[in-house]
Coordinates of C-alpha atoms in Angstrom, one line a residue:
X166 CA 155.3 191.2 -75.7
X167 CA 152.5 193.0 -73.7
X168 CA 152.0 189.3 -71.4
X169 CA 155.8 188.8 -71.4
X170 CA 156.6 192.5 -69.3
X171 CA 153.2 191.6 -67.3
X172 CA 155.2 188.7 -66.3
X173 CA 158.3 190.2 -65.3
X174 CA 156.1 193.1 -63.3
X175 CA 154.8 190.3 -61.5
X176 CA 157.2 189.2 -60.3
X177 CA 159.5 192.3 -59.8
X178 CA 156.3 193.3 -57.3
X179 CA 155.9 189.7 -55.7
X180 CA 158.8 188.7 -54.8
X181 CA 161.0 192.0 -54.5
X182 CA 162.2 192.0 -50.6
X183 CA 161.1 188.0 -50.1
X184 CA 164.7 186.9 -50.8
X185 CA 162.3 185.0 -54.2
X186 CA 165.1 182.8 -55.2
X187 CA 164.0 179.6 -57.1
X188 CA 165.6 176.3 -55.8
X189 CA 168.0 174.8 -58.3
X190 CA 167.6 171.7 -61.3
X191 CA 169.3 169.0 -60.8
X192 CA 171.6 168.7 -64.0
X193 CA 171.4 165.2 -65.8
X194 CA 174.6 165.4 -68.2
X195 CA 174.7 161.5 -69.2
X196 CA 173.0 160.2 -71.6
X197 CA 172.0 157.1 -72.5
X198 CA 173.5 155.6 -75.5
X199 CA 174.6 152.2 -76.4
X200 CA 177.4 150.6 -78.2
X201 CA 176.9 150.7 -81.8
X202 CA 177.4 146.7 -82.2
X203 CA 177.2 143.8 -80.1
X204 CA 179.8 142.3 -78.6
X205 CA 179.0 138.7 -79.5
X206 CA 179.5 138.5 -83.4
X207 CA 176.2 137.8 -85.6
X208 CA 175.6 135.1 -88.0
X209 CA 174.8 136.1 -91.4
X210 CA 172.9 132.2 -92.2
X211 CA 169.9 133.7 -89.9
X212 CA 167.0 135.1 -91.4
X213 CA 165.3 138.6 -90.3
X214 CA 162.0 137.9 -88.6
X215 CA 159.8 140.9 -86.5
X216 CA 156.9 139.6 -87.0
X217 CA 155.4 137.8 -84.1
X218 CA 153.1 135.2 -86.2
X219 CA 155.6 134.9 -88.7
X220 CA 158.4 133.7 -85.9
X221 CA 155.7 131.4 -83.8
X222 CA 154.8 129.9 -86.4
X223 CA 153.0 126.6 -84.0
X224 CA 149.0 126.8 -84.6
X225 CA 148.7 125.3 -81.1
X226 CA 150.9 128.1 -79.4
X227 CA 149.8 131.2 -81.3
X228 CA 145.6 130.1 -79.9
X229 CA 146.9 129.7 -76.8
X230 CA 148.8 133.0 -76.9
X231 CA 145.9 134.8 -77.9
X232 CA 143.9 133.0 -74.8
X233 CA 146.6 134.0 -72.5
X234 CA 146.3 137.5 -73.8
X235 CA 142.8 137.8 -73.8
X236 CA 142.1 136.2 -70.5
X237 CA 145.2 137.3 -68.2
X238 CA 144.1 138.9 -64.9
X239 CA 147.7 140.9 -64.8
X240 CA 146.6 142.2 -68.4
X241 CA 143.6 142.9 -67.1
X242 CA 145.0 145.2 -64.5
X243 CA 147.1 146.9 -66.6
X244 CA 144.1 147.8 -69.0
X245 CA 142.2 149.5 -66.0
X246 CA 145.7 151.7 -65.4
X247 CA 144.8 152.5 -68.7
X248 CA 141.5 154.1 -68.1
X249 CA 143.0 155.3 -64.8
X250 CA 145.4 157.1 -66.3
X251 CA 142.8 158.5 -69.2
X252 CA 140.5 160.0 -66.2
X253 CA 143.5 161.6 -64.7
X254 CA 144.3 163.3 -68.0
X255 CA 141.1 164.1 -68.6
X256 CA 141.0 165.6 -65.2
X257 CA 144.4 167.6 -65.5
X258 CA 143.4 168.9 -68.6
X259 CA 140.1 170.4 -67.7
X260 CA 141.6 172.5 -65.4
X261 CA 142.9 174.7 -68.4
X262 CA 139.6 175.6 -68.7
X263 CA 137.4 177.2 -66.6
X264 CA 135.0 175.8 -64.1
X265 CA 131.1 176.3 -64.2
X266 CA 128.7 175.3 -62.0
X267 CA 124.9 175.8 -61.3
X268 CA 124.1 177.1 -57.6
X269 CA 120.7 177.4 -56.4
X270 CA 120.6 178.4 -52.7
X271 CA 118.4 179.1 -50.2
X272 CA 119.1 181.4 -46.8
X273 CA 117.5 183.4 -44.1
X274 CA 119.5 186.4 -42.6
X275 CA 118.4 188.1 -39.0
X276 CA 120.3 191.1 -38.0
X277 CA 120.3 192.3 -34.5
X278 CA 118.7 195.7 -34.3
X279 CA 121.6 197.4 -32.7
X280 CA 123.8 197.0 -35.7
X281 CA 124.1 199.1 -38.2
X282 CA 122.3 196.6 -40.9
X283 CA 119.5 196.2 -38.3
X284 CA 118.9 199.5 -37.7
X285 CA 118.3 200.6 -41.1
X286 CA 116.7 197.5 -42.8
X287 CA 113.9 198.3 -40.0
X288 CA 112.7 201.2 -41.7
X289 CA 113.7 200.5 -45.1
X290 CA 111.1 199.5 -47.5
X291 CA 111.9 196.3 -49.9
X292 CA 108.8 197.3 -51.8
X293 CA 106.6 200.2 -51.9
X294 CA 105.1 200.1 -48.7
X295 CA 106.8 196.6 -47.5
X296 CA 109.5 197.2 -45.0
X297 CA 111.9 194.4 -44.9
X298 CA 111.2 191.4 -43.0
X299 CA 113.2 191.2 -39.7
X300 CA 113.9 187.7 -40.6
X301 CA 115.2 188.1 -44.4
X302 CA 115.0 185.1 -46.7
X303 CA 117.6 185.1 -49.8
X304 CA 116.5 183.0 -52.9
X305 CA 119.9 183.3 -55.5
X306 CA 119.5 181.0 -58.9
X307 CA 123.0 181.6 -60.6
X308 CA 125.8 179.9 -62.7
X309 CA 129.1 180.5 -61.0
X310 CA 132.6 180.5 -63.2
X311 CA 136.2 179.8 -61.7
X312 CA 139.3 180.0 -63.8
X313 CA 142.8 180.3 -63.0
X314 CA 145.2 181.9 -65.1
X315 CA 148.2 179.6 -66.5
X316 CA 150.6 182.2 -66.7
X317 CA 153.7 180.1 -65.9
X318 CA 152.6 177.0 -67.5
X319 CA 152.2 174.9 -64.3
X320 CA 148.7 173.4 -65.5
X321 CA 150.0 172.8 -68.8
X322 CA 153.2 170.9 -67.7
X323 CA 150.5 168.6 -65.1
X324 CA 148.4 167.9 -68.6
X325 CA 151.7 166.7 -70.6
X326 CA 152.5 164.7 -67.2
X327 CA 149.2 162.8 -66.9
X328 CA 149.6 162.6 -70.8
X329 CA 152.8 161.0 -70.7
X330 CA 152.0 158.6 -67.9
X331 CA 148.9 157.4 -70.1
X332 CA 151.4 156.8 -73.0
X333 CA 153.0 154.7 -70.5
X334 CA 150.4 153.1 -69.3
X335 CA 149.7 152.1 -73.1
X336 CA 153.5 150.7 -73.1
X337 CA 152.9 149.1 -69.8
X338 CA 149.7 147.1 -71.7
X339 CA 152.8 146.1 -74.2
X340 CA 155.3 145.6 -71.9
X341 CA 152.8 143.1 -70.3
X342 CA 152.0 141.5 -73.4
X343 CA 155.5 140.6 -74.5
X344 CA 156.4 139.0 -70.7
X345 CA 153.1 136.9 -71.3
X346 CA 154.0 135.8 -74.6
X347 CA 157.6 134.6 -74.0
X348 CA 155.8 132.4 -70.7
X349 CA 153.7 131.1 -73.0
X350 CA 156.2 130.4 -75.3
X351 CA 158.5 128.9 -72.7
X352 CA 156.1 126.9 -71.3
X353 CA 154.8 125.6 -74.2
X354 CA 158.2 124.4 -75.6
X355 CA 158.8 122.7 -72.1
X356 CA 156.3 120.7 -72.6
X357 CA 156.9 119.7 -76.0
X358 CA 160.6 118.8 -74.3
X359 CA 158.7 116.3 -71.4
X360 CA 156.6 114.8 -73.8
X361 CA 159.8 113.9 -75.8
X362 CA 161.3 112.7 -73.0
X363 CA 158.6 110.9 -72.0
X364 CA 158.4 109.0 -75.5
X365 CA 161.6 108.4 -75.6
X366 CA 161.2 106.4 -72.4
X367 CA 158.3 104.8 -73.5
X368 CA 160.4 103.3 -76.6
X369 CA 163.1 102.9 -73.5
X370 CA 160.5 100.8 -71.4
X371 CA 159.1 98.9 -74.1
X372 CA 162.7 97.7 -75.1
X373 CA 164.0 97.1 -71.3
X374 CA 160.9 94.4 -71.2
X375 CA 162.1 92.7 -73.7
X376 CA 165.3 92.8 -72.4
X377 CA 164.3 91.0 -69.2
X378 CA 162.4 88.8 -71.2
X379 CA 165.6 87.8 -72.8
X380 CA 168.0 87.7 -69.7
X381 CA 165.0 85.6 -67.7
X382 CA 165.3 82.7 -70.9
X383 CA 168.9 83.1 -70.5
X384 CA 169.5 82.4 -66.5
X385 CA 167.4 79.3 -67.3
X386 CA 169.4 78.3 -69.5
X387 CA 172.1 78.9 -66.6
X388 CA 173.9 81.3 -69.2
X389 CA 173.2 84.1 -66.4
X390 CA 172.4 84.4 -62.6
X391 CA 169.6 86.5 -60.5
X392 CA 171.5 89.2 -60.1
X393 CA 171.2 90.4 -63.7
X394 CA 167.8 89.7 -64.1
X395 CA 167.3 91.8 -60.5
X396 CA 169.6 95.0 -62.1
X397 CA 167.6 94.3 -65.2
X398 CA 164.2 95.0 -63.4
X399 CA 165.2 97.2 -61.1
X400 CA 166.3 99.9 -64.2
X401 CA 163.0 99.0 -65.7
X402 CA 161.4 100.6 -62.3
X403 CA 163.7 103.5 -62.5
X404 CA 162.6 104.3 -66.0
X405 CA 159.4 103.7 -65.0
X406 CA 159.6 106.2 -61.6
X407 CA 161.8 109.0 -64.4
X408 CA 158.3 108.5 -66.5
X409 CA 156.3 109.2 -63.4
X410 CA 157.9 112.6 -62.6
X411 CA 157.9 114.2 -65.7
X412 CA 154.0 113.6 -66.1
X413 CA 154.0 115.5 -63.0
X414 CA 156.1 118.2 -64.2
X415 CA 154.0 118.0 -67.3
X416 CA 150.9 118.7 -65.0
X417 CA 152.6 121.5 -63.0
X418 CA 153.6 123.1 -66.4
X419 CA 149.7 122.9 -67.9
X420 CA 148.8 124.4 -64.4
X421 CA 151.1 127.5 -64.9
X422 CA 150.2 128.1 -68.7
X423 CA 146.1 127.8 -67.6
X424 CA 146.9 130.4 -64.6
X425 CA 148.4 133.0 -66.9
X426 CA 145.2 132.1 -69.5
X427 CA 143.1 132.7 -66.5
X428 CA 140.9 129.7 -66.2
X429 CA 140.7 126.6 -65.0
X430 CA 142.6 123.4 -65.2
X431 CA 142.5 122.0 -69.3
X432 CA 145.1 119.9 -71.1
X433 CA 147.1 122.0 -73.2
X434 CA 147.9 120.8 -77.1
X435 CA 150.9 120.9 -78.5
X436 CA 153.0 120.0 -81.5
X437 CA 154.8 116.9 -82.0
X438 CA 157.9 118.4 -83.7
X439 CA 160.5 119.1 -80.9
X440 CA 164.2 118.9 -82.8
X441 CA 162.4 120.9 -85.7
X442 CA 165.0 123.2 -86.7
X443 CA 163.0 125.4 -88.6
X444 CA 161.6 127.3 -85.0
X445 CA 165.2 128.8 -84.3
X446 CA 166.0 130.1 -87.9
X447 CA 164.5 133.4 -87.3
X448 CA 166.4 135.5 -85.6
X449 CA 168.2 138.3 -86.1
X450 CA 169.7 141.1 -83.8
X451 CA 170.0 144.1 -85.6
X452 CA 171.7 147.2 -84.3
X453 CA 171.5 148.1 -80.5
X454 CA 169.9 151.3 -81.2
X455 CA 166.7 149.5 -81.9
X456 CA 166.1 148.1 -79.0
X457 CA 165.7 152.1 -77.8
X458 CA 162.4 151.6 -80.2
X459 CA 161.2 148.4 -79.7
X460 CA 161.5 147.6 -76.1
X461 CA 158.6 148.5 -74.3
X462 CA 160.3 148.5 -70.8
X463 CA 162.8 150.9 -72.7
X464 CA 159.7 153.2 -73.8
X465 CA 158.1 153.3 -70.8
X466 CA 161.1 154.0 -68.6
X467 CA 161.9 157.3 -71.1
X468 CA 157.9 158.4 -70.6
X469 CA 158.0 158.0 -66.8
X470 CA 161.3 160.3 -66.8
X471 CA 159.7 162.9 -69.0
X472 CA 156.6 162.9 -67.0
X473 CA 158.8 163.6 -63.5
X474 CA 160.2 166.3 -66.1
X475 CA 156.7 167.8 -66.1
X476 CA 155.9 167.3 -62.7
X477 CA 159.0 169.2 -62.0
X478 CA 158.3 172.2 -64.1
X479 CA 154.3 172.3 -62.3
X480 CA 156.3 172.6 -59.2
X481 CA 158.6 174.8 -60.0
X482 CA 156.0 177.3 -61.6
X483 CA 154.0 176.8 -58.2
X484 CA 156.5 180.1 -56.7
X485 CA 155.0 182.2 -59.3
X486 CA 152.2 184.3 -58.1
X487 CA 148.6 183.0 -59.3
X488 CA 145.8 184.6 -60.9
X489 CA 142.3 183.5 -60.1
X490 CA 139.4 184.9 -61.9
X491 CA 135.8 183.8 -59.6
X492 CA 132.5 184.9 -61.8
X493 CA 128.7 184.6 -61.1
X494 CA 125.8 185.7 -62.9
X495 CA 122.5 184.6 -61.7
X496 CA 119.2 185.9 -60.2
X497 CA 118.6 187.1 -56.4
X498 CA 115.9 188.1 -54.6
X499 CA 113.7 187.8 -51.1
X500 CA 110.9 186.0 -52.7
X501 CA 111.5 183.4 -55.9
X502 CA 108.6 185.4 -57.4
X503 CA 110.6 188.0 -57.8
X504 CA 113.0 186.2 -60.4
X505 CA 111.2 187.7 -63.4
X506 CA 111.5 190.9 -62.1
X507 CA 114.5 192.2 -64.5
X508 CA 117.1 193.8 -64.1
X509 CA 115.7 194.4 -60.4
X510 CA 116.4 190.4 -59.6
X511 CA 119.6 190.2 -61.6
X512 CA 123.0 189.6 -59.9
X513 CA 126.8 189.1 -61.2
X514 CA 129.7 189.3 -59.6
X515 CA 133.6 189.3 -61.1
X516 CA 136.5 188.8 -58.6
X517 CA 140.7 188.8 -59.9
X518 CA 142.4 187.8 -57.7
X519 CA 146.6 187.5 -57.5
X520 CA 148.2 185.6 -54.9
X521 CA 152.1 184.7 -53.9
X522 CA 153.3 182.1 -51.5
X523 CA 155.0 184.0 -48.5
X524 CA 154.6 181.4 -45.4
X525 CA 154.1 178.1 -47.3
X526 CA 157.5 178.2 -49.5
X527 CA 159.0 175.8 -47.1
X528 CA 156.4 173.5 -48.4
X529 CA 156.9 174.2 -52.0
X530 CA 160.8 173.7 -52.0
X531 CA 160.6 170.3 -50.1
X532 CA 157.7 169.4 -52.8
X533 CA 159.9 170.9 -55.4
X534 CA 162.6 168.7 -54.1
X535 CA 160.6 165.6 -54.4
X536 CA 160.0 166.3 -57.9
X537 CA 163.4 166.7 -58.8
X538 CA 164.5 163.5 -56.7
X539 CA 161.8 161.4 -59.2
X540 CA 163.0 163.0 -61.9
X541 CA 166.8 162.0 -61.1
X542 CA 165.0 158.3 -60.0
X543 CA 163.7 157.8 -63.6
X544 CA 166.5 159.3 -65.2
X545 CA 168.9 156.3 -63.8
X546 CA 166.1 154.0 -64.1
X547 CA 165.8 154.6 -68.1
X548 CA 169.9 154.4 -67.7
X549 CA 169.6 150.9 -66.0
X550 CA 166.8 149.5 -68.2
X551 CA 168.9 150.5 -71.6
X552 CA 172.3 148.7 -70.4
X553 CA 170.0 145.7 -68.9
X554 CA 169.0 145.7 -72.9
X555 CA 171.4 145.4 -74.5
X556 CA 173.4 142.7 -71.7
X557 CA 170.1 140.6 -72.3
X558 CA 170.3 140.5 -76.0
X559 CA 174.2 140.1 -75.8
X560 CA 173.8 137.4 -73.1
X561 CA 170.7 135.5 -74.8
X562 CA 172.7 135.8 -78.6
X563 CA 175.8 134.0 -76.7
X564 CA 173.6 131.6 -75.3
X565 CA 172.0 131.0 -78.6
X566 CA 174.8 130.1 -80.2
X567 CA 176.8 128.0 -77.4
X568 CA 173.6 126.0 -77.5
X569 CA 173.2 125.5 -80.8
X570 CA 177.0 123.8 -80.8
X571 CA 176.3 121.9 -77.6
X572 CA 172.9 120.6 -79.4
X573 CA 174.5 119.8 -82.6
X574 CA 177.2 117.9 -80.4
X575 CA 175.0 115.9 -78.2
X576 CA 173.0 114.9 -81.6
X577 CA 176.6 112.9 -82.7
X578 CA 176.8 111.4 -79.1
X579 CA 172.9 110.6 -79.0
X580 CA 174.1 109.0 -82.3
X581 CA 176.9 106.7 -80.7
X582 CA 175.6 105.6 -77.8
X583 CA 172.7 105.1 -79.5
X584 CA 174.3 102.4 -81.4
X585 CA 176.6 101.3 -79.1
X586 CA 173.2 99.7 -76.9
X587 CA 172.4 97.9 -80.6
X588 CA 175.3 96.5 -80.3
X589 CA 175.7 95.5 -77.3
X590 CA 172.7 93.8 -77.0
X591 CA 173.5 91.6 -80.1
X592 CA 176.6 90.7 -78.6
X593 CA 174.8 89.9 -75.3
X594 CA 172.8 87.5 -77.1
X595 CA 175.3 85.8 -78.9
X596 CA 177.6 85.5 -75.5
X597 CA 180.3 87.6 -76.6
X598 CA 179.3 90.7 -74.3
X599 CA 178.1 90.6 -70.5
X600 CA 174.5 92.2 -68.8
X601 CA 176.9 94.7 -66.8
X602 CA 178.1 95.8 -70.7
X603 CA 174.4 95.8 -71.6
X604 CA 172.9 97.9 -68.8
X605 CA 176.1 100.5 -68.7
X606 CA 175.2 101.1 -72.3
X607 CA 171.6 101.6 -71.6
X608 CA 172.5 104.2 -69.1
X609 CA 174.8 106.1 -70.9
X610 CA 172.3 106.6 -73.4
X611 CA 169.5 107.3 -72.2
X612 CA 171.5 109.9 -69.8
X613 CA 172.9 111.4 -73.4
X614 CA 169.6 111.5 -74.9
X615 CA 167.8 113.2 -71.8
X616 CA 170.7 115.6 -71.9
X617 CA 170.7 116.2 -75.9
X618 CA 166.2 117.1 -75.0
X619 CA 167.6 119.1 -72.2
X620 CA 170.0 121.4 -74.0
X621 CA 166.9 121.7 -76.9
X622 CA 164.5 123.0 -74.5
X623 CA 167.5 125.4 -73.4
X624 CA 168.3 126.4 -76.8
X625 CA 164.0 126.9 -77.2
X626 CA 163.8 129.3 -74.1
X627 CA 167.0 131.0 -75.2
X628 CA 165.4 131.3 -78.7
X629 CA 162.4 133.0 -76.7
X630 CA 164.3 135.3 -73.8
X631 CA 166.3 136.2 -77.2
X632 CA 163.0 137.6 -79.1
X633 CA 161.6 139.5 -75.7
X634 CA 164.8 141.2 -75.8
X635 CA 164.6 142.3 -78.7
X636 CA 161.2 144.1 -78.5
X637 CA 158.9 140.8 -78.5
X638 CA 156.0 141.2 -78.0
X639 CA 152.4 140.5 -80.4
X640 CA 151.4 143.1 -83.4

């Protein structure tokens, strides 16, 4: 009660006559909720799974996760923010308490004799019988204290700040962690999805041979002419030139996944079993509210807000008068022999002192200002990162399961056309169909089948955009 009316006589003294009005808070009145449901409806045949080794479930892709994690220069970074922000805490937080320090100085002083100091130190003695020296040494050996009264909490509101922004830091680590685990992720199912393709035109290649071989016995047995054997060979190139790229894009992928491992150029393994459908029955949404929880991005964004929050208070407080309390305690004397000479040698000093910004307050409102303008910055930016949320996880579920219909459908056309080259190749060597027949079957396959790996590898990246949403990220 006693420190509360000190208060308010501080600042009925300060600031009476110095038109002390306090600039204004910016009032934030939304809030920032999301719908209780998603829009796109669940399916109740998918299993729960939060667990990140329980939903990659891929030997192969959870070692080279943990390489990536370990070994990632951007994780890396966001470590040292870590200790960064640690140091800065540490920092804002000792000045709650007071400072000490330990001052051993050394001077000579010299007065002129017409001063007043002069004139008298020349016939004063220092010592019995010892005038003092015209040129004075000073020897002072002290410990000297500095503390400053947090009265309006503005050093307590910079700790919780710097605390909060090493929270986020820790959720940036996370945050970081979960983008590197669904790149990994990607990347690896992309290449399972090349090497598919890849085998599939291997079997593709190894068929069209005999093919030709088979269309070469037949134009010379005049049953066809050059130009089929010619269309023939020149789709055997093309497959051959389709195998050529993805190999590349097989490289270009195994570069990407060794950059974000941070090292150089090594094959990457991987599994074998692409259409398994096991890897996508492990999803499940939940209720939006959770994402509030489990997103990192969502976390951080509400610890950066309530750190401006802090920063705002410091610089609101800064109008308040401060207290300083400077303290010394130490020995002093002409000659260092002198030190054991107590309480002759000893020396203190204690200074209060209580100021109140007059002049600068133009300074403090505009910084004031600033503080409130990041604090109304964060506030829309936790706003845009909780709607960006949930449209992610509504988006990604949608996408989930369009592509799982247009998988399931291009499995039945893979199916039929498929068949349709079986047969009419059978017919082509009995006479009853033509090469033209033959080679427009071959294409429509093998376009099928490259879109059927396509939309997989779609529905594998959905799968994994669809568990970062969600909160991702590694235990």
């Amino acid at each position: 009660m006693k420190l509360t009316m000190f208060k308010i006589s501080v600042i009925v003294i300060m600031c009476f006559g110095l038109s002390c009005k306090l600039p204004s808070i910016t009032q934030q009145q939304e809030g920032t909720q999301v719908p209780g449901t998603y829009e796109v409806k669940q399916s109740d045949t998918l299993q729960v799974s939060s667990f990140f080794k329980q939903f990659y479930t891929s030997n192969n892709l959870l070692n080279l996760i943990d390489t990536v994690i370990a070994r990632n220069p951007d994780r890396s970074i966001a470590m040292q923010r870590i200790e960064w922000m640690n140091a800065q805490f540490v920092k804002d937080r000792a000045a709650l308490s007071p400072s000490v320090q330990a001052m051993l100085q050394s001077s000579v002083k010299r007065f002129g004799l017409y001063t007043m100091d002069g004139a008298g130190n020349i016939v004063t003695e220092m010592e019995p019988g010892k005038l003092i020296p015209r040129n004075l040494p000073d020897y002072n050996i002290a410990l000297q204290s500095s503390w400053e009264a947090d009265m309006w909490g503005k050093l307590k509101s910079r700790k919780k700040a710097s605390y909060t922004r090493y929270l986020a830091s820790q959720t940036g680590v996370q945050l970081v962690n979960t983008s590197l685990v669904a790149q990994t992720a990607a990347s690896f199912y992309e290449l399972m999805g090349i090497d598919e393709m890849i085998k599939y035109l291997d079997a593709t290649i190894e068929l069209q041979t005999q093919v030709i071989d088979v269309v070469e016995t037949q134009k010379a047995a005049t049953m066809v002419t050059e130009l089929a054997v010619q269309q023939f060979k020149a789709q055997l190139l093309a497959l051959q030139a389709m195998r050529i790229e993805l190999k590349q894009k097989g490289f270009e992928i195994e570069t990407r996944i060794n950059d974000l491992a941070g090292r150089p150029y090594q094959p990457i393994l991987r599994d074998t079993n692409f259409f398994d459908p096991s890897i996508t029955s492990k999803l499940h949404l939940g209720i939006p509210s959770q994402l509030i929880t489990r997103r990192p991005d969502i976390r951080m964004a509400e610890q950066e807000w309530m750190a401006a929050g802090f920063d705002l208070t410091a610089a609101r407080a800064a109008f308040f008068p401060s207290l300083t309390v400077n303290a010394a305690l130490g020995l002093q004397a002409y000659r260092t022999g002198l030190w054991i000479q107590s309480p002759e040698s000893l020396a203190f000093s204690v200074v209060a002192s209580l100021t109140q910004p007059i002049w600068n307050r133009g300074a403090l409102r505009a910084q004031f200002k600033m503080m409130d303008v990041n604090r109304n910055q964060a506030f829309i930016s936790l706003k845009q990162v909780v709607n960006k949320a949930y449209n992610e996880v509504n988006n990604e579920w949608f996408q989930q399961l369009k592509l799982k219909e247009l998988v399931d459908l291009k499995r039945q056309q893979n199916t039929y056309t498929t068949n349709a080259v079986t047969v009419s190749k059978d017919l082509f060597r009995t006479g009853r169909a033509t090469y033209l027949e033959v080679l427009i079957s071959q294409q429509q396959s093998m376009q099928v089948r490259m879109e059927l790996i396509e939309a997989r590898k779609k529905q594998l990246n959905s799968m994994v955009m669809l568990y970062r949403a969600l909160g991702g990220g590694i235990e």
